[in-house]
Amino acid sequence: MEIVNEQRKKIHPHKFTLWVALGSIIMMFAGLTSAYVVKRDEPGWTSFFIPKAFWYSTAVILISSLTVQMALKNFKDREMLRYRNLLTLTAVLGLLFVLLQWIGFRTIWDSGINFHGSGGGQFLYIIAGLHAVHVLGGIVPLVVMVGKAYATKIRSYNSVPVEIMSTYWHFVDLLWLYLFFFFMAIK
């Protein structure tokens, strides 16, 4: 009995790997946003405005965080129909987030903030582009999980992959909130 309790206290190796990766991503974004703060006082720095599409995308990603958490709960409760529907909704919301981000960045680009002559624009596109890569890095496995959820037969009720996906998705949500409020405060 004690061996079983000891094993339950240990973190799953995939979860541990995820947490190490998340720590690295946090350090990268902390470095980039710190560099942004340091560089913004240089001559020729151009600030930018926050497009409305970013507000909408923020609402969408917050809702997607709720849906992925509900999907995880339904998976653990073996309510597979709800799990499938919520996981699908999370993937759709993730894609909608990316679309709204694209619209927001097109608005900024069309206002003249680009890579040439604008330190603010350069940092903005690099930081947001890296976040987009991480969001897409979450959407791909999310879509794979949706495909598996709609497979004719569930072969495993192991919740670890769903927990890892949920944790990662919450992370990219929180990372966007950090970046959104950072850019609002720092403009």
Short mmCIF file of C-alpha atoms in Angstrom, two decimals:
data_model
loop_
_atom_site.label_atom_id
_atom_site.label_comp_id
_atom_site.label_asym_id
_atom_site.label_seq_id
_atom_site.Cartn_x
_atom_site.Cartn_y
_atom_site.Cartn_z
CA MET A 1 0.00 0.00 0.00
CA GLU A 2 2.84 2.39 0.83
CA ILE A 3 4.44 1.86 -2.61
CA VAL A 4 1.19 2.91 -4.29
CA ASN A 5 1.02 6.05 -2.15
CA GLU A 6 4.67 6.87 -2.95
CA GLN A 7 4.03 6.53 -6.68
CA ARG A 8 1.00 8.82 -6.46
CA LYS A 9 3.17 11.54 -4.92
CA LYS A 10 5.64 11.46 -7.82
CA ILE A 11 5.10 13.70 -10.81
CA HIS A 12 4.55 11.99 -14.14
CA PRO A 13 7.67 12.34 -16.35
CA HIS A 14 5.69 14.05 -19.14
CA LYS A 15 4.27 16.55 -16.67
CA PHE A 16 7.76 17.22 -15.32
CA THR A 17 9.04 17.81 -18.85
CA LEU A 18 6.17 20.21 -19.49
CA TRP A 19 6.96 22.22 -16.35
CA VAL A 20 10.63 22.46 -17.32
CA ALA A 21 9.62 23.67 -20.78
CA LEU A 22 7.18 26.20 -19.32
CA GLY A 23 9.94 27.52 -17.05
CA SER A 24 12.17 28.02 -20.08
CA ILE A 25 9.40 29.80 -21.98
CA ILE A 26 8.75 32.07 -19.00
CA MET A 27 12.43 33.00 -18.86
CA MET A 28 12.48 33.76 -22.58
CA PHE A 29 9.46 36.07 -22.40
CA ALA A 30 10.76 37.71 -19.21
CA GLY A 31 14.00 38.47 -21.03
CA LEU A 32 12.23 39.85 -24.09
CA THR A 33 9.85 42.05 -22.12
CA SER A 34 12.73 43.28 -19.95
CA ALA A 35 14.68 44.19 -23.09
CA TYR A 36 11.59 46.02 -24.34
CA VAL A 37 11.50 48.11 -21.15
CA VAL A 38 15.21 48.92 -21.40
CA LYS A 39 15.13 49.77 -25.12
CA ARG A 40 11.99 51.94 -25.13
CA ASP A 41 13.89 55.01 -23.89
CA GLU A 42 16.13 55.05 -26.96
CA PRO A 43 15.71 57.81 -29.56
CA GLY A 44 13.38 57.03 -32.46
CA TRP A 45 11.26 54.59 -30.47
CA THR A 46 7.70 54.38 -31.78
CA SER A 47 4.85 53.31 -29.56
CA PHE A 48 1.64 51.66 -30.76
CA PHE A 49 -2.00 51.36 -29.80
CA ILE A 50 -3.88 48.24 -28.69
CA PRO A 51 -6.37 47.26 -31.41
CA LYS A 52 -9.91 46.21 -30.48
CA ALA A 53 -9.22 42.77 -31.96
CA PHE A 54 -6.77 42.15 -29.07
CA TRP A 55 -9.54 42.76 -26.56
CA TYR A 56 -11.77 40.28 -28.38
CA SER A 57 -8.96 37.74 -28.66
CA THR A 58 -8.33 38.08 -24.93
CA ALA A 59 -11.98 37.24 -24.19
CA VAL A 60 -11.81 34.30 -26.61
CA ILE A 61 -8.68 32.82 -25.04
CA LEU A 62 -10.14 33.19 -21.53
CA ILE A 63 -13.27 31.34 -22.63
CA SER A 64 -11.08 28.65 -24.22
CA SER A 65 -9.30 28.20 -20.91
CA LEU A 66 -12.66 27.53 -19.29
CA THR A 67 -13.70 25.07 -22.02
CA VAL A 68 -10.46 23.08 -21.83
CA GLN A 69 -10.82 22.82 -18.05
CA MET A 70 -14.40 21.62 -18.43
CA ALA A 71 -13.24 19.12 -21.07
CA LEU A 72 -10.67 17.74 -18.63
CA LYS A 73 -13.31 17.35 -15.94
CA ASN A 74 -15.65 15.58 -18.35
CA PHE A 75 -12.86 13.27 -19.49
CA LYS A 76 -12.14 12.29 -15.90
CA ASP A 77 -15.87 11.74 -15.33
CA ARG A 78 -15.94 9.67 -18.55
CA GLU A 79 -18.59 11.88 -20.07
CA MET A 80 -17.11 11.44 -23.51
CA LEU A 81 -19.72 13.31 -25.55
CA ARG A 82 -19.28 16.45 -23.47
CA TYR A 83 -15.50 15.97 -23.51
CA ARG A 84 -15.48 15.79 -27.31
CA ASN A 85 -17.72 18.81 -27.70
CA LEU A 86 -15.75 20.94 -25.24
CA LEU A 87 -12.40 19.89 -26.69
CA THR A 88 -13.67 20.74 -30.18
CA LEU A 89 -14.94 24.09 -28.92
CA THR A 90 -11.54 24.77 -27.35
CA ALA A 91 -9.80 24.07 -30.67
CA VAL A 92 -12.24 26.34 -32.53
CA LEU A 93 -11.70 29.09 -29.95
CA GLY A 94 -7.93 28.63 -30.31
CA LEU A 95 -8.20 29.12 -34.05
CA LEU A 96 -10.47 32.13 -33.52
CA PHE A 97 -7.85 33.58 -31.17
CA VAL A 98 -5.20 33.23 -33.88
CA LEU A 99 -7.52 34.88 -36.44
CA LEU A 100 -8.27 37.80 -34.10
CA GLN A 101 -4.56 38.20 -33.39
CA TRP A 102 -3.90 38.31 -37.14
CA ILE A 103 -6.55 41.00 -37.56
CA GLY A 104 -5.08 42.98 -34.64
CA PHE A 105 -1.56 42.81 -36.01
CA ARG A 106 -2.73 43.74 -39.50
CA THR A 107 -4.34 46.83 -37.93
CA ILE A 108 -1.06 47.74 -36.22
CA TRP A 109 0.91 47.07 -39.42
CA ASP A 110 -1.51 49.17 -41.48
CA SER A 111 -1.02 52.05 -39.02
CA GLY A 112 2.66 52.16 -39.99
CA ILE A 113 4.19 50.20 -37.12
CA ASN A 114 6.51 47.68 -38.75
CA PHE A 115 10.06 46.36 -38.56
CA HIS A 116 11.67 49.40 -40.17
CA GLY A 117 12.61 52.28 -37.90
CA SER A 118 10.39 51.27 -35.02
CA GLY A 119 11.96 49.54 -32.06
CA GLY A 120 8.50 49.19 -30.58
CA GLY A 121 7.24 47.44 -33.68
CA GLN A 122 10.22 45.14 -33.86
CA PHE A 123 9.81 43.98 -30.28
CA LEU A 124 6.04 43.78 -30.61
CA TYR A 125 6.17 41.49 -33.63
CA ILE A 126 8.93 39.31 -32.21
CA ILE A 127 7.27 38.87 -28.82
CA ALA A 128 3.79 38.35 -30.25
CA GLY A 129 5.13 36.12 -33.02
CA LEU A 130 6.79 33.87 -30.47
CA HIS A 131 3.54 33.73 -28.53
CA ALA A 132 1.70 32.80 -31.73
CA VAL A 133 4.16 29.95 -32.28
CA HIS A 134 3.41 28.70 -28.78
CA VAL A 135 -0.35 28.97 -29.33
CA LEU A 136 -0.04 27.04 -32.59
CA GLY A 137 2.11 24.56 -30.66
CA GLY A 138 -0.94 24.05 -28.47
CA ILE A 139 -3.50 23.96 -31.27
CA VAL A 140 -1.76 21.14 -33.15
CA PRO A 141 -1.90 18.62 -30.28
CA LEU A 142 -5.36 19.90 -29.40
CA VAL A 143 -6.58 19.06 -32.91
CA VAL A 144 -4.88 15.64 -32.66
CA MET A 145 -6.68 15.05 -29.36
CA VAL A 146 -9.98 16.09 -30.94
CA GLY A 147 -9.37 13.52 -33.68
CA LYS A 148 -8.66 10.84 -31.10
CA ALA A 149 -11.75 11.85 -29.11
CA TYR A 150 -13.91 11.22 -32.17
CA ALA A 151 -12.27 7.86 -32.88
CA THR A 152 -14.78 5.05 -32.83
CA LYS A 153 -13.30 3.46 -29.74
CA ILE A 154 -11.56 5.07 -26.77
CA ARG A 155 -8.60 2.82 -26.06
CA SER A 156 -7.34 4.51 -22.93
CA TYR A 157 -8.87 6.56 -20.18
CA ASN A 158 -5.46 7.84 -19.12
CA SER A 159 -6.03 11.48 -18.22
CA VAL A 160 -2.34 12.49 -18.32
CA PRO A 161 -2.36 13.68 -21.97
CA VAL A 162 -5.53 15.70 -21.34
CA GLU A 163 -4.03 17.15 -18.15
CA ILE A 164 -0.84 18.11 -19.99
CA MET A 165 -2.82 19.72 -22.81
CA SER A 166 -4.98 21.59 -20.32
CA THR A 167 -1.96 22.83 -18.36
CA TYR A 168 -0.22 24.00 -21.54
CA TRP A 169 -3.36 25.71 -22.79
CA HIS A 170 -3.82 27.54 -19.49
CA PHE A 171 -0.18 28.57 -19.72
CA VAL A 172 -0.50 30.15 -23.17
CA ASP A 173 -3.66 31.88 -21.94
CA LEU A 174 -1.85 33.33 -18.94
CA LEU A 175 1.12 34.23 -21.11
CA TRP A 176 -1.15 36.18 -23.45
CA LEU A 177 -2.73 37.99 -20.49
CA TYR A 178 0.73 38.94 -19.25
CA LEU A 179 1.75 40.21 -22.69
CA PHE A 180 -1.54 42.02 -23.27
CA PHE A 181 -1.39 43.89 -19.98
CA PHE A 182 2.35 44.47 -20.41
CA PHE A 183 1.80 46.14 -23.78
CA MET A 184 -1.15 48.11 -22.44
CA ALA A 185 0.92 49.43 -19.54
CA ILE A 186 4.10 50.06 -21.48
CA LYS A 187 2.82 51.26 -24.90
#
